Tab-separated table of C-alpha atoms and ligand atoms in Angstrom:
chain	number	residue	atom	x	y	z
A	1	UNK	CA	15.294	-19.530	12.247
A	2	UNK	CA	13.546	-17.931	15.231
A	3	UNK	CA	10.414	-16.137	14.168
A	4	UNK	CA	10.977	-12.647	12.769
A	5	UNK	CA	8.075	-10.209	13.142
A	6	UNK	CA	6.688	-8.711	9.954
A	7	UNK	CA	5.409	-5.233	9.318
A	8	UNK	CA	3.415	-4.896	6.108
A	9	UNK	CA	3.164	-1.753	3.984
A	10	UNK	CA	-0.330	-2.169	2.559
A	11	UNK	CA	-3.573	-4.075	2.932
A	12	UNK	CA	-7.184	-3.327	2.001
A	13	UNK	CA	-8.656	-5.524	4.708
A	14	UNK	CA	-10.830	-2.845	6.340
A	15	UNK	CA	-12.404	-1.957	2.998
A	16	UNK	CA	-12.858	-5.618	2.170
A	17	UNK	CA	-14.488	-6.600	5.466
A	18	UNK	CA	-16.758	-3.612	5.970
A	19	UNK	CA	-19.132	-2.346	3.316
A	20	UNK	CA	-20.958	0.830	4.331
A	21	UNK	CA	-24.196	-0.382	2.723
A	22	UNK	CA	-24.055	-3.917	4.188
A	23	UNK	CA	-21.980	-3.672	7.360
A	24	UNK	CA	-19.377	-6.173	8.518
A	25	UNK	CA	-19.131	-9.116	6.127
A	26	UNK	CA	-16.998	-11.270	8.455
A	27	UNK	CA	-15.000	-10.867	11.640
A	28	UNK	CA	-11.333	-9.918	11.606
A	29	UNK	CA	-10.976	-11.777	14.914
A	30	UNK	CA	-11.935	-15.128	13.419
A	31	UNK	CA	-10.189	-17.361	10.956
A	32	UNK	CA	-11.886	-16.969	7.584
A	33	UNK	CA	-11.891	-18.775	4.285
A	34	UNK	CA	-12.768	-15.608	2.409
A	35	UNK	CA	-10.374	-12.708	2.488
A	36	UNK	CA	-6.601	-12.817	2.825
A	37	UNK	CA	-6.031	-11.304	6.273
A	38	UNK	CA	-7.560	-11.817	9.701
A	39	UNK	CA	-6.054	-11.803	13.171
A	40	UNK	CA	-5.566	-15.581	13.624
A	41	UNK	CA	-3.887	-15.940	10.221
A	42	UNK	CA	-1.840	-12.758	10.822
A	43	UNK	CA	-0.516	-14.348	14.020
A	44	UNK	CA	0.358	-17.536	12.137
A	45	UNK	CA	2.298	-15.411	9.666
A	46	UNK	CA	4.113	-13.362	12.306
A	47	UNK	CA	2.505	-10.097	11.219
A	48	UNK	CA	3.048	-7.537	13.973
A	49	UNK	CA	1.367	-4.662	12.235
A	50	UNK	CA	0.860	-2.794	9.038
A	51	UNK	CA	-0.729	-0.026	7.074
A	52	UNK	CA	-4.498	-0.561	6.932
A	53	UNK	CA	-5.885	1.286	3.966
A	54	UNK	CA	-9.239	2.918	3.354
A	55	UNK	CA	-9.936	2.995	-0.340
A	56	UNK	CA	-13.081	4.540	-1.804
A	57	UNK	CA	-14.207	2.493	-4.813
A	58	UNK	CA	-16.126	3.985	-7.744
A	59	UNK	CA	-19.737	4.537	-6.641
A	60	UNK	CA	-22.356	1.780	-6.895
A	61	UNK	CA	-23.768	1.552	-10.378
A	62	UNK	CA	-20.663	3.009	-12.041
A	63	UNK	CA	-19.302	0.757	-14.810
A	64	UNK	CA	-15.819	1.510	-13.389
A	65	UNK	CA	-16.727	-0.688	-10.435
A	66	UNK	CA	-15.647	-3.527	-12.741
A	67	UNK	CA	-11.836	-3.533	-12.784
A	68	UNK	CA	-11.804	-4.843	-16.322
A	69	UNK	CA	-14.114	-2.122	-17.627
A	70	UNK	CA	-12.618	-0.445	-20.690
A	71	UNK	CA	-9.651	-2.835	-20.828
A	72	UNK	CA	-8.021	-3.641	-24.143
A	73	UNK	CA	-5.827	-6.712	-24.109
A	74	UNK	CA	-3.241	-7.626	-26.704
A	75	UNK	CA	-0.531	-10.272	-26.909
A	76	UNK	CA	1.972	-7.817	-25.499
A	77	UNK	CA	0.001	-6.224	-22.737
A	78	UNK	CA	-3.040	-4.218	-21.759
A	79	UNK	CA	-4.396	-0.704	-21.688
A	80	UNK	CA	-7.269	0.125	-19.367
A	81	UNK	CA	-9.384	3.210	-19.947
A	82	UNK	CA	-8.385	5.985	-17.482
A	83	UNK	CA	-10.650	6.197	-14.432
A	84	UNK	CA	-12.770	9.250	-13.600
A	85	UNK	CA	-12.407	11.435	-10.531
A	86	UNK	CA	-14.899	10.647	-7.759
A	87	UNK	CA	-17.113	12.980	-5.763
A	88	UNK	CA	-15.352	14.217	-2.584
A	89	UNK	CA	-18.572	14.090	-0.522
A	90	UNK	CA	-19.101	10.463	-1.412
A	91	UNK	CA	-15.435	9.741	-0.589
A	92	UNK	CA	-15.828	11.392	2.826
A	93	UNK	CA	-18.949	9.457	3.717
A	94	UNK	CA	-17.388	6.212	2.619
A	95	UNK	CA	-14.126	6.904	4.465
A	96	UNK	CA	-15.946	7.915	7.657
A	97	UNK	CA	-18.004	4.724	7.671
A	98	UNK	CA	-14.903	2.530	7.384
A	99	UNK	CA	-13.116	4.664	9.968
A	100	UNK	CA	-15.926	4.158	12.494
A	101	UNK	CA	-15.584	0.438	11.918
A	102	UNK	CA	-11.780	0.569	12.378
A	103	UNK	CA	-12.233	2.354	15.693
A	104	UNK	CA	-14.774	-0.229	16.795
A	105	UNK	CA	-12.508	-3.221	16.172
A	106	UNK	CA	-9.416	-1.520	17.575
A	107	UNK	CA	-11.055	-0.886	20.921
A	108	UNK	CA	-10.307	-4.583	21.433
A	109	UNK	CA	-6.927	-5.019	23.096
A	110	UNK	CA	-5.665	-7.271	20.291
A	111	UNK	CA	-5.633	-4.475	17.712
A	112	UNK	CA	-4.476	-0.919	18.198
A	113	UNK	CA	-4.451	2.204	16.035
A	114	UNK	CA	-0.909	3.528	16.317
A	115	UNK	CA	-0.449	7.263	16.815
A	116	UNK	CA	3.203	7.526	17.787
A	117	UNK	CA	6.428	5.700	17.204
A	118	UNK	CA	6.640	4.161	20.679
A	119	UNK	CA	3.365	2.267	20.043
A	120	UNK	CA	5.143	0.471	17.234
A	121	UNK	CA	7.919	-0.861	19.404
A	122	UNK	CA	5.316	-2.530	21.627
A	123	UNK	CA	3.622	-4.217	18.703
A	124	UNK	CA	6.940	-5.710	17.604
A	125	UNK	CA	7.278	-7.304	21.023
A	126	UNK	CA	3.930	-8.990	20.327
A	127	UNK	CA	1.577	-7.175	22.710
A	128	UNK	CA	-0.954	-6.394	19.967
A	129	UNK	CA	-1.229	-5.932	16.233
A	130	UNK	CA	-0.550	-2.353	15.176
A	131	UNK	CA	-2.836	-0.603	12.725
A	132	UNK	CA	-1.445	2.426	10.953
A	133	UNK	CA	-4.415	4.191	9.457
A	134	UNK	CA	-3.877	4.967	5.791
A	135	UNK	CA	-6.104	6.587	3.164
A	136	UNK	CA	-5.396	5.501	-0.413
A	137	UNK	CA	-6.226	8.482	-2.643
A	138	UNK	CA	-6.840	11.834	-0.957
A	139	UNK	CA	-10.355	12.423	-2.344
A	140	UNK	CA	-11.812	12.720	1.171
A	141	UNK	CA	-9.417	15.581	2.000
A	142	UNK	CA	-10.491	19.178	1.244
A	143	UNK	CA	-8.167	21.910	-0.032
A	144	UNK	CA	-8.252	23.767	3.301
A	145	UNK	CA	-7.085	20.599	5.092
A	146	UNK	CA	-9.842	20.678	7.709
A	147	UNK	CA	-10.547	17.025	7.045
A	148	UNK	CA	-6.833	16.262	7.132
A	149	UNK	CA	-6.710	17.579	10.674
A	150	UNK	CA	-9.863	15.730	11.644
A	151	UNK	CA	-8.497	12.448	10.323
A	152	UNK	CA	-5.143	13.139	11.942
A	153	UNK	CA	-6.893	13.511	15.279
A	154	UNK	CA	-8.604	10.175	14.633
A	155	UNK	CA	-5.204	8.545	13.950
A	156	UNK	CA	-4.381	9.121	10.278
A	157	UNK	CA	-0.623	8.672	9.925
A	158	UNK	CA	-0.240	7.795	6.244
A	159	UNK	CA	-1.810	9.264	3.121
A	160	UNK	CA	-1.631	8.097	-0.478
A	161	UNK	CA	-1.944	11.270	-2.542
A	162	UNK	CA	-3.699	9.459	-5.373
A	163	UNK	CA	-5.096	6.166	-6.521
A	164	UNK	CA	-5.139	5.432	-10.281
A	165	UNK	CA	-7.359	8.419	-11.084
A	166	UNK	CA	-7.151	12.222	-10.848
A	167	UNK	CA	-8.139	14.251	-7.781
A	168	UNK	CA	-7.681	17.892	-6.737
A	169	UNK	CA	-4.096	17.193	-5.635
A	170	UNK	CA	-2.619	15.223	-8.531
A	171	UNK	CA	-2.994	12.327	-10.961
A	172	UNK	CA	-2.498	8.614	-10.582
A	173	UNK	CA	-1.261	6.367	-13.370
A	174	UNK	CA	-3.783	4.442	-15.477
A	175	UNK	CA	-3.349	0.643	-15.711
A	176	UNK	CA	-1.118	0.045	-18.706
A	177	UNK	CA	1.540	-2.437	-19.892
A	178	UNK	CA	4.060	-1.800	-21.194
A	179	UNK	CA	4.175	1.803	-20.023
A	180	UNK	CA	6.257	4.112	-17.885
A	181	UNK	CA	4.568	6.337	-15.292
A	182	UNK	CA	5.020	9.591	-17.225
A	183	UNK	CA	1.302	9.721	-17.982
A	184	UNK	CA	0.183	13.225	-17.005
A	185	UNK	CA	0.781	16.478	-15.148
A	186	UNK	CA	2.445	16.815	-11.735
A	187	UNK	CA	0.870	17.962	-8.474
A	188	UNK	CA	-1.578	20.859	-8.457
A	189	UNK	CA	-0.994	23.901	-6.228
A	190	UNK	CA	-3.187	22.226	-3.586
A	191	UNK	CA	-1.182	19.038	-3.989
A	192	UNK	CA	2.051	20.910	-3.333
A	193	UNK	CA	0.583	22.471	-0.206
A	194	UNK	CA	-0.659	19.070	0.922
A	195	UNK	CA	2.918	17.759	0.916
A	196	UNK	CA	3.937	20.581	3.266
A	197	UNK	CA	0.929	19.994	5.528
A	198	UNK	CA	1.683	16.257	5.821
A	199	UNK	CA	5.363	16.947	6.565
A	200	UNK	CA	4.407	19.346	9.288
A	201	UNK	CA	1.805	17.116	10.917
A	202	UNK	CA	3.879	13.952	10.738
A	203	UNK	CA	1.723	12.097	8.217
A	204	UNK	CA	3.653	9.760	5.942
A	205	UNK	CA	3.129	10.500	2.237
A	206	UNK	CA	2.665	7.398	0.080
A	207	UNK	CA	3.724	7.800	-3.565
A	208	UNK	CA	2.131	4.537	-4.746
A	209	UNK	CA	0.258	4.981	-8.048
A	210	UNK	CA	1.416	8.606	-8.441
A	211	UNK	CA	2.657	9.555	-11.900
A	212	UNK	CA	6.289	10.432	-12.544
A	213	UNK	CA	5.900	14.222	-12.522
A	214	UNK	CA	4.015	14.038	-9.256
A	215	UNK	CA	6.771	11.859	-7.813
A	216	UNK	CA	9.402	14.417	-8.823
A	217	UNK	CA	7.344	17.207	-7.254
A	218	UNK	CA	7.187	15.395	-3.920
A	219	UNK	CA	10.894	14.606	-4.192
A	220	UNK	CA	11.598	18.347	-4.428
A	221	UNK	CA	9.122	19.462	-1.777
A	222	UNK	CA	9.156	16.844	0.983
A	223	UNK	CA	11.580	16.917	3.888
A	224	UNK	CA	10.870	13.302	4.957
A	225	UNK	CA	11.946	9.934	3.510
A	226	UNK	CA	10.225	9.092	0.193
A	227	UNK	CA	7.953	6.061	0.425
A	228	UNK	CA	6.067	3.845	-2.006
A	229	UNK	CA	4.097	1.412	0.153
A	230	UNK	CA	3.099	-1.118	-2.508
A	231	UNK	CA	4.444	-1.558	-6.048
A	232	UNK	CA	7.195	-3.501	-7.816
A	233	UNK	CA	10.230	-2.941	-10.035
A	234	UNK	CA	9.605	-1.454	-13.476
A	235	UNK	CA	12.887	-2.786	-14.896
A	236	UNK	CA	11.580	-6.336	-14.282
A	237	UNK	CA	7.901	-5.850	-15.084
A	238	UNK	CA	7.289	-2.671	-17.095
A	239	UNK	CA	3.755	-1.741	-16.023
A	240	UNK	CA	2.738	1.880	-15.427
A	241	UNK	CA	2.256	1.156	-11.715
A	242	UNK	CA	5.792	-0.099	-11.137
A	243	UNK	CA	8.744	1.963	-9.936
A	244	UNK	CA	11.537	3.156	-12.219
A	245	UNK	CA	15.258	3.016	-11.485
A	246	UNK	CA	15.256	6.801	-11.138
A	247	UNK	CA	12.572	6.534	-8.455
A	248	UNK	CA	14.325	3.653	-6.657
A	249	UNK	CA	17.499	5.744	-6.472
A	250	UNK	CA	15.552	8.784	-5.226
A	251	UNK	CA	13.862	6.679	-2.537
A	252	UNK	CA	17.227	5.344	-1.352
A	253	UNK	CA	18.850	8.814	-1.413
A	254	UNK	CA	16.092	10.103	0.861
A	255	UNK	CA	16.369	7.179	3.292
A	256	UNK	CA	12.912	5.919	2.294
A	257	UNK	CA	11.551	2.517	1.250
A	258	UNK	CA	9.761	0.720	-1.566
A	259	UNK	CA	7.251	-1.922	-0.466
A	260	UNK	CA	7.065	-4.855	-2.875
A	261	UNK	CA	3.536	-6.119	-3.432
A	262	UNK	CA	2.575	-9.570	-4.657
A	263	UNK	CA	-0.005	-8.884	-7.380
A	264	UNK	CA	0.905	-11.405	-10.105
A	265	UNK	CA	0.320	-9.198	-13.165
A	266	UNK	CA	2.682	-6.557	-11.763
A	267	UNK	CA	5.349	-9.123	-10.873
A	268	UNK	CA	5.509	-10.921	-14.211
A	269	UNK	CA	2.968	-10.619	-16.998
A	270	UNK	CA	2.283	-14.068	-18.448
A	271	UNK	CA	-0.354	-15.216	-20.901
A	272	UNK	CA	-2.908	-17.693	-19.572
A	273	UNK	CA	-4.454	-20.465	-21.667
A	274	UNK	CA	-7.739	-18.579	-21.997
A	275	UNK	CA	-5.998	-15.701	-23.789
A	276	UNK	CA	-6.053	-13.413	-20.732
A	277	UNK	CA	-3.182	-12.929	-18.300
A	278	UNK	CA	-2.242	-15.397	-15.585
A	279	UNK	CA	-3.157	-14.341	-12.069
A	280	UNK	CA	-0.541	-16.517	-10.450
A	281	UNK	CA	3.219	-16.256	-10.291
A	282	UNK	CA	5.965	-18.270	-8.561
A	283	UNK	CA	7.429	-17.053	-5.278
A	284	UNK	CA	10.906	-16.774	-6.798
A	285	UNK	CA	9.576	-14.209	-9.297
A	286	UNK	CA	8.562	-12.021	-6.359
A	287	UNK	CA	11.961	-12.518	-4.751
A	288	UNK	CA	13.552	-11.144	-7.941
A	289	UNK	CA	11.984	-7.751	-7.255
A	290	UNK	CA	13.343	-7.606	-3.709
A	291	UNK	CA	16.718	-8.794	-4.957
A	292	UNK	CA	16.880	-6.129	-7.654
A	293	UNK	CA	16.595	-3.376	-5.045
A	294	UNK	CA	19.003	-5.070	-2.638
A	295	UNK	CA	21.604	-5.198	-5.427
A	296	UNK	CA	20.934	-1.721	-6.754
A	297	UNK	CA	20.729	0.314	-3.540
A	298	UNK	CA	20.933	-2.092	-0.591
A	299	UNK	CA	18.705	-3.944	1.879
A	300	UNK	CA	17.909	-0.754	3.794
A	301	UNK	CA	15.442	0.471	1.201
A	302	UNK	CA	13.087	-2.419	0.466
A	303	UNK	CA	10.167	-3.694	2.565
A	304	UNK	CA	7.022	-5.815	2.237
A	305	UNK	CA	3.847	-4.160	0.891
A	306	UNK	CA	1.638	-7.184	0.217
A	307	UNK	CA	-1.674	-5.605	-0.950
A	308	UNK	CA	-3.602	-8.387	0.835
A	309	UNK	CA	-7.356	-8.037	0.270
A	310	UNK	CA	-6.680	-5.494	-2.477
A	311	UNK	CA	-5.413	-7.729	-5.278
A	312	UNK	CA	-5.222	-11.295	-6.516
A	313	UNK	CA	-2.492	-13.126	-4.641
A	314	UNK	CA	-0.141	-15.803	-5.979
A	315	UNK	CA	-0.859	-19.344	-4.777
A	316	UNK	CA	2.314	-19.534	-2.699
A	317	UNK	CA	1.438	-16.343	-0.802
A	318	UNK	CA	-2.327	-16.713	-0.892
A	319	UNK	CA	-2.869	-15.130	2.521
A	320	UNK	CA	-1.055	-13.480	5.415
A	321	UNK	CA	-0.244	-16.813	7.089
A	322	UNK	CA	2.125	-17.563	4.171
A	323	UNK	CA	4.486	-14.633	4.877
A	324	UNK	CA	7.160	-16.797	6.579
A	325	UNK	CA	7.688	-18.508	3.186
A	326	UNK	CA	8.968	-15.189	1.904
A	327	UNK	CA	11.492	-14.868	4.739
A	328	UNK	CA	12.575	-18.455	4.192
A	329	UNK	CA	13.160	-17.709	0.516
A	330	UNK	CA	15.390	-14.737	1.457
A	331	UNK	CA	17.369	-16.998	3.732
A	332	UNK	CA	17.754	-19.631	0.994
A	333	UNK	CA	18.994	-16.880	-1.291
A	334	UNK	CA	21.783	-16.201	1.197
A	335	UNK	CA	20.502	-13.016	2.844
A	336	UNK	CA	21.859	-12.493	6.344
A	337	UNK	CA	19.510	-12.542	9.311
A	338	UNK	CA	20.244	-8.833	9.750
A	339	UNK	CA	19.118	-8.047	6.203
A	340	UNK	CA	16.004	-10.203	6.536
A	341	UNK	CA	15.066	-8.347	9.730
A	342	UNK	CA	15.488	-5.030	7.934
A	343	UNK	CA	13.207	-6.101	5.089
A	344	UNK	CA	10.675	-7.691	7.455
A	345	UNK	CA	10.226	-4.733	9.832
A	346	UNK	CA	13.285	-2.710	10.785
A	347	UNK	CA	13.286	-0.540	7.672
A	348	UNK	CA	9.639	0.326	8.283
A	349	UNK	CA	10.440	1.251	11.875
A	350	UNK	CA	13.274	3.515	10.729
A	351	UNK	CA	11.086	5.362	8.221
A	352	UNK	CA	8.236	5.767	10.696
A	353	UNK	CA	10.593	7.012	13.418
A	354	UNK	CA	11.714	9.717	10.995
A	355	UNK	CA	8.213	10.528	9.776
A	356	UNK	CA	5.777	10.474	12.708
A	357	UNK	CA	6.036	13.459	15.020
B	1	ZN	ZN1	-3.099	0.401	-4.296
């Protein structure tokens, strides 16, 4: 099979490589042992571009810095204490520092921050790797949207309204299993206005980690395709972060996409020998999530949303260079080349053509 380019819905590579307090930990231009994504390995994997996220972690010294903080495990699942809101000023400073770094590395001709649809077509032909700038959790955005405009002018084209915590726009789901995503109130008045502002400016709205009422609010308010950049299927793995059948149908009705991520505990929760949960899962378990959507609504509405550098990865997809294994597995499952191309990049191109101004 001739190489098919891949466009990926979510990675946390910028936030992983650059720490505002320490600077650049390693170079994205060199092959690394640490981390899951760099340019040489992205080329090996056929990655043409993707959404590069800026995520503001809980501040230094906060116990919430530890992902397992406040987690209660049982035989049947887990329940992690809800996370607190973070200070918008801290989020802005953090976001700006990572943004400066993103601009620095993308002044190299091998990486480019994409501002319009036509830039994407060139990345698919292999001229450079496309970076779509994404903010995960809108804490750095103020309610008058001055910062939204500023970031737009710097290249912001995708915004996750929430991470798994509340902000002035809405509420994310806490980490819980089993659980649905009906865990709190919908969007605030500012959140509803933010949807309109993003629609108008041509910023894609990412519904990843948003609770169910917030999802339904965006469904009512938005005039663009509905998108979840990185999650999995709730009917297969019933965690709070995964996407319900109702939401899958709504995404398809709107012409949007669901990006399937590879985080083992959200693909299939399995006990490990030490009494915790296994952080590995077989490739065919990931394929099941893609297949579920293909059978329910069709191959036009599912894409890849790895979460490289933001989550544990399964052994078979341990870094970006492994992505061709996923395409091979689709082929072995009997998917046509046309469908594989849609899942690999064409669906993303369609959604972005309809979303970016
Ligand atoms: Zn995420």
